[in-house]
Short mmCIF file of C-alpha atoms in Angstrom, two decimals:
data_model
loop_
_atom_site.label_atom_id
_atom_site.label_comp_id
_atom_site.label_asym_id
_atom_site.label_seq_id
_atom_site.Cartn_x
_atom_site.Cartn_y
_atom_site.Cartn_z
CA UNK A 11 28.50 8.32 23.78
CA UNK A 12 25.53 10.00 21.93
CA UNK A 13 22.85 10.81 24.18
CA UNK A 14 19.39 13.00 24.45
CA UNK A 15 18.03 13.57 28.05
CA UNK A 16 15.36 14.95 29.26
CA UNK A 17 15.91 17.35 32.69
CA UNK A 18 12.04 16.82 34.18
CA UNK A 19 10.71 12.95 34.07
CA UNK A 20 7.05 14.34 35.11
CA UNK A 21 5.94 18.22 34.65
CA UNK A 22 2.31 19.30 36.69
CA UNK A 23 0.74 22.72 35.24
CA UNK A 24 -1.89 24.59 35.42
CA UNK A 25 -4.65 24.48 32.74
CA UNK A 26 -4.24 27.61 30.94
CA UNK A 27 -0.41 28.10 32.44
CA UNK A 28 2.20 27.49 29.79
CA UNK A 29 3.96 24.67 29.71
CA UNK A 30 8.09 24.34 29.21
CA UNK A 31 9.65 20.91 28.48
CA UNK A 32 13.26 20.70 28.41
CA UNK A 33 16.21 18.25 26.83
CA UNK A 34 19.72 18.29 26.71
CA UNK A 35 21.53 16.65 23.73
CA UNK A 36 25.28 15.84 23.64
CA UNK A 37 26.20 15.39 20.15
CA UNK A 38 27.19 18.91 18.36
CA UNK A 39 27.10 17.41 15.48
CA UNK A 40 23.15 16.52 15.23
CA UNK A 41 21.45 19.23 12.91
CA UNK A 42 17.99 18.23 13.32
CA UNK A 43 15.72 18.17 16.14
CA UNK A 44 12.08 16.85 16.73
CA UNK A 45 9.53 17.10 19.46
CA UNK A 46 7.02 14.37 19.55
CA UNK A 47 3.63 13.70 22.00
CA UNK A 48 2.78 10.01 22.68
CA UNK A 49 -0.82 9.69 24.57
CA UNK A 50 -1.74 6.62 25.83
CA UNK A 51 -1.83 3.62 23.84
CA UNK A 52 -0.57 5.16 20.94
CA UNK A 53 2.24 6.10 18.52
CA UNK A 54 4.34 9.44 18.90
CA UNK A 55 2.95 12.26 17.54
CA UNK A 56 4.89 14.81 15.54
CA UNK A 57 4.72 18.04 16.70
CA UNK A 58 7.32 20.18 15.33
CA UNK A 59 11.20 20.52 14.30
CA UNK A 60 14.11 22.93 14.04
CA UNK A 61 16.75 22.90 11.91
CA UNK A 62 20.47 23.91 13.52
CA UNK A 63 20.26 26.60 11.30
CA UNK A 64 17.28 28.18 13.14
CA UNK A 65 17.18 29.33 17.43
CA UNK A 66 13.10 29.33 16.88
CA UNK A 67 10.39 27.63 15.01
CA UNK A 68 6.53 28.69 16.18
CA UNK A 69 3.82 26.46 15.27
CA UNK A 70 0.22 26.52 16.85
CA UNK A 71 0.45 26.80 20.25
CA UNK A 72 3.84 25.28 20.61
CA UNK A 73 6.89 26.91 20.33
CA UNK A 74 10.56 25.34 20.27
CA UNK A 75 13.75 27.04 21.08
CA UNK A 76 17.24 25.77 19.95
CA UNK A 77 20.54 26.87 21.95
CA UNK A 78 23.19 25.29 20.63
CA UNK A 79 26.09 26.86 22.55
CA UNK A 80 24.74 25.09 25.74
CA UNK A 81 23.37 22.04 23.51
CA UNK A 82 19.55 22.73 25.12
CA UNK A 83 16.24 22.78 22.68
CA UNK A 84 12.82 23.43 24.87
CA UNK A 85 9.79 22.88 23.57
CA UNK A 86 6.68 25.33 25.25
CA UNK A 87 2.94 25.42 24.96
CA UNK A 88 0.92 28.16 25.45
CA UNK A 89 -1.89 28.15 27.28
CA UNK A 90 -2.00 24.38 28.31
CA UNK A 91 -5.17 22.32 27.89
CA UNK A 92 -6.04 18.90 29.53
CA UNK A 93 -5.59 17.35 26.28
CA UNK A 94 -2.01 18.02 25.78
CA UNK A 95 -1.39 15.44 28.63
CA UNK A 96 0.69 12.94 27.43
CA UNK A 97 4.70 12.43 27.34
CA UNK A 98 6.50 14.33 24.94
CA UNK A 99 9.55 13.28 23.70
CA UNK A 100 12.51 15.28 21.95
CA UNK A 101 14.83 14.07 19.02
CA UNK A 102 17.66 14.30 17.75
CA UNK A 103 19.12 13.39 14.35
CA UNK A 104 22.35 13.29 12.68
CA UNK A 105 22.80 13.13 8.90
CA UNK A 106 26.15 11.36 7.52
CA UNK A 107 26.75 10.40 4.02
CA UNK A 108 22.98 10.51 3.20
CA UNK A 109 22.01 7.72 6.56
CA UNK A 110 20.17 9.16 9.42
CA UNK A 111 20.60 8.33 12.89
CA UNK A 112 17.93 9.50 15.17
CA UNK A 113 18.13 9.11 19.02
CA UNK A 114 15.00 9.78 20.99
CA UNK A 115 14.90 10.98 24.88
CA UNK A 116 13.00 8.77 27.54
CA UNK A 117 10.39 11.67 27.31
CA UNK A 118 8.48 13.59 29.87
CA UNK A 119 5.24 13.34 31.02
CA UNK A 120 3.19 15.98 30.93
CA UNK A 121 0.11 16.28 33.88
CA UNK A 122 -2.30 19.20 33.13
CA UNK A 123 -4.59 20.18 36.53
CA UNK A 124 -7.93 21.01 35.55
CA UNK B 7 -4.28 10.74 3.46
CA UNK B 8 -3.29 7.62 5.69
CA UNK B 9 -0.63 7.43 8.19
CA UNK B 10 1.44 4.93 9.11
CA UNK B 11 -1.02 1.78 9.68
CA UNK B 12 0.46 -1.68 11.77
CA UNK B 13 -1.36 -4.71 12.11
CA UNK B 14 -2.04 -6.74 14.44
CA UNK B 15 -2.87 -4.15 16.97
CA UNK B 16 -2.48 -6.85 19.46
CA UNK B 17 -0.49 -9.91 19.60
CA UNK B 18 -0.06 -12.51 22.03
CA UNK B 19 2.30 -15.55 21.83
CA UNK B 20 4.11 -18.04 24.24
CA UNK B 21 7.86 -18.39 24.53
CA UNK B 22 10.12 -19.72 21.68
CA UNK B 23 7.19 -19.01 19.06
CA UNK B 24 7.61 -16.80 16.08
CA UNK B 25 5.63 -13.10 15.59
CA UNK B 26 5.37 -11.69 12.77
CA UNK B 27 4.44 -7.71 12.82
CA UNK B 28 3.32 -5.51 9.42
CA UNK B 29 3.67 -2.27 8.71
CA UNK B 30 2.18 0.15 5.92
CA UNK B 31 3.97 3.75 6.06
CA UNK B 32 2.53 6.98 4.35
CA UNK B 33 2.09 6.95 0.41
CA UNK B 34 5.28 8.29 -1.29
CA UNK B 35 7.39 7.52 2.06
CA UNK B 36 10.13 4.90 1.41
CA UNK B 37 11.78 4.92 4.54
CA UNK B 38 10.81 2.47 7.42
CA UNK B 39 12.03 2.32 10.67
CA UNK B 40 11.01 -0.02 13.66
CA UNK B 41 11.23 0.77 17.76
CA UNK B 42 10.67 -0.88 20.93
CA UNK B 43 9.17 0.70 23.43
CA UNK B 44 9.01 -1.23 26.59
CA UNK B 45 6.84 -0.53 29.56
CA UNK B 46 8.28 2.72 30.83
CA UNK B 47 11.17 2.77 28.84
CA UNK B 48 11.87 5.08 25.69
CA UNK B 49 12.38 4.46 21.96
CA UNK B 50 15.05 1.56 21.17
CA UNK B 51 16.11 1.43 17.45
CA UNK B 52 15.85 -1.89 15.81
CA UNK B 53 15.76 -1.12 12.70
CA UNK B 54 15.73 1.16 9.20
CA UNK B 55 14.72 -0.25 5.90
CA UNK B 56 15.14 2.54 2.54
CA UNK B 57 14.29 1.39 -1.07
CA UNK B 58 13.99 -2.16 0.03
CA UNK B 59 17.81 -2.09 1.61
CA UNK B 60 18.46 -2.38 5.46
CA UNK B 61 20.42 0.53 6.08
CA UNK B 62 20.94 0.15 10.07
CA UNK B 63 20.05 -2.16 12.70
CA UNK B 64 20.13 -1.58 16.39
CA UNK B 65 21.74 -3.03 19.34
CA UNK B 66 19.13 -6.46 18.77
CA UNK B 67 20.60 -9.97 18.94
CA UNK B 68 19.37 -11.75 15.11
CA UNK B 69 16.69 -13.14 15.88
CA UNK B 70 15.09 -9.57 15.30
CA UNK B 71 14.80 -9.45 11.48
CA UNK B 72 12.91 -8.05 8.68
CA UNK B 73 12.44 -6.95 5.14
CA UNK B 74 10.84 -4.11 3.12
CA UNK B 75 8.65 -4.82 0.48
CA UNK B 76 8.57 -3.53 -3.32
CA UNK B 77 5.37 -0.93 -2.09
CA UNK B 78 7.63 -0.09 0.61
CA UNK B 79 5.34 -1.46 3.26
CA UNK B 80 7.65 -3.85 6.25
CA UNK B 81 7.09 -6.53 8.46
CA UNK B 82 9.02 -7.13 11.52
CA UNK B 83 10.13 -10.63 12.25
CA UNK B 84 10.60 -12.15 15.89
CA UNK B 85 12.19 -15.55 16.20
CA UNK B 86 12.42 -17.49 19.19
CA UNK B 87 10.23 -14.88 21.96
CA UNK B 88 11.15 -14.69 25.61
CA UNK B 89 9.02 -12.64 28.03
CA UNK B 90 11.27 -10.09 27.63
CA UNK B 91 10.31 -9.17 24.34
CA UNK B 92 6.86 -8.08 25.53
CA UNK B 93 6.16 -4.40 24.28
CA UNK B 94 5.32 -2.25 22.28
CA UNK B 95 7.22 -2.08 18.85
CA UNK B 96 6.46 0.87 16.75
CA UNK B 97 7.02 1.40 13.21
CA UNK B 98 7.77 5.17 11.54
CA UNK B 99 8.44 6.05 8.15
CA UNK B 100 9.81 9.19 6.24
CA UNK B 101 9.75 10.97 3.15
CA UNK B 102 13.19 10.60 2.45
CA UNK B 103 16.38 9.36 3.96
CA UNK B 104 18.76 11.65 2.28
CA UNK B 105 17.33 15.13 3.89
CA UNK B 106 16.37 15.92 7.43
CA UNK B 107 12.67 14.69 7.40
CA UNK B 108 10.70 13.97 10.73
CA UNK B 109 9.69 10.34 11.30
CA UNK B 110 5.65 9.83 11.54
CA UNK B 111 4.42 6.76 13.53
CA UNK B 112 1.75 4.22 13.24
CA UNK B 113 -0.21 3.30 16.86
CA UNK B 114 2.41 0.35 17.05
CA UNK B 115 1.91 -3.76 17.73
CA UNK B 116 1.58 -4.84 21.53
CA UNK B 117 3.92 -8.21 21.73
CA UNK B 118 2.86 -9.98 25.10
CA UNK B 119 5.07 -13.08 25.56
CA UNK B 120 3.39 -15.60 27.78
#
């Protein structure tokens, strides 16, 4: 069946290393990806997206990378600060006949060492 | 401009009682979709409300209902709790159902079933 995974449950860097999340998704067909943060007692965070149309999206800090011959998207930060600590989570979504179905990873938690 | 807002933050109720959870998503979105999240575990779908329709529900026996609202705002409806309904259930909305769009999240309603 449809699936998104994530390779790493728990990642330890460096503050100031980069950091370099990984997922695998299995359905070819999804043409829409997300990466979300989710701190502690609260709601996931948008943090950026990539259309299947794109291999590379930049945004501050955080840059995502699409492969879709290997079905892989990575999502790095630059220069990693205590606060990005938190589990990040990718997406995937699928668009048929206008409905949406999104399937989310288990996530990754991110541990930044002061 | 507001994001998604839920209320009750926290909500506690004993077994076979009835929860009711609200949600508010961003001006001009008119998609709403609701998640569990249980301790440790990822995302699970429940389910996606558009222009006052339910479009899809998740893998959630009936007594997980809800409706959408003319102002597009939701509530969540829980019938009948066991303990295993205890978590966190998160509601997203989107600008639109018929384009890729990411979902944004509200900080989400903690169920504990005593």
């Amino acid at each position: 069946g449809e699936s998104v995974g994530l390779h790493l449950p728990t990642l330890s860097v460096q503050e100031g290393d980069n950091s370099i999340i990984n997922c695998a998704y299995s359905n070819s067909a999804s043409d829409y990806f997300i990466w979300y943060k989710q701190e502690s007692g609260k709601g996931p965070q948008f943090i950026i997206d990539i259309r299947s149309n794109m291999d590379k999206r930049q945004g501050q800090r955080v840059t995502v990378l699409l492969n879709k011959t290997v079905k892989h998207l990575s999502l790095q930060i630059a220069a990693t600060q205590p606060g990005d600590s938190a589990v990040y989570f990718c997406a995937e979504n699928k668009g048929s006949g206008g409905y949406q179905k999104v399937t989310f990873g288990t996530g990754t938690k991110l541990q930044v060492i002061p | 401009e507001a994001g998604v807002t839920q209320s009750p933050t926290h909500l506690i109720k004993t077994r076979g009682q009835q929860a009711t959870l609200r949600c508010s998503p961003i001006s001009g979105h008119t998609s709403v979709y609701w998640y569990q999240q249980a301790l440790g575990l990822g995302l699970q779908f429940l389910l996606w409300y558009d222009e006052g329709e339910e479009r899809n529900r998740g893998n959630f026996p009936p007594r997980f209902s809800g409706r959408q609202f003319p102002n597009y705002s939701s509530e969540l409806n829980v019938n009948a709790l066991e303990l295993e309904d205890s978590a966190l259930y998160l509601c997203a909305s989107s600008l639109t159902v018929y384009s890729n769009q990411p979902q944004h999240f509200g900080d989400g309603t903690r169920l504990s079933i005593l």
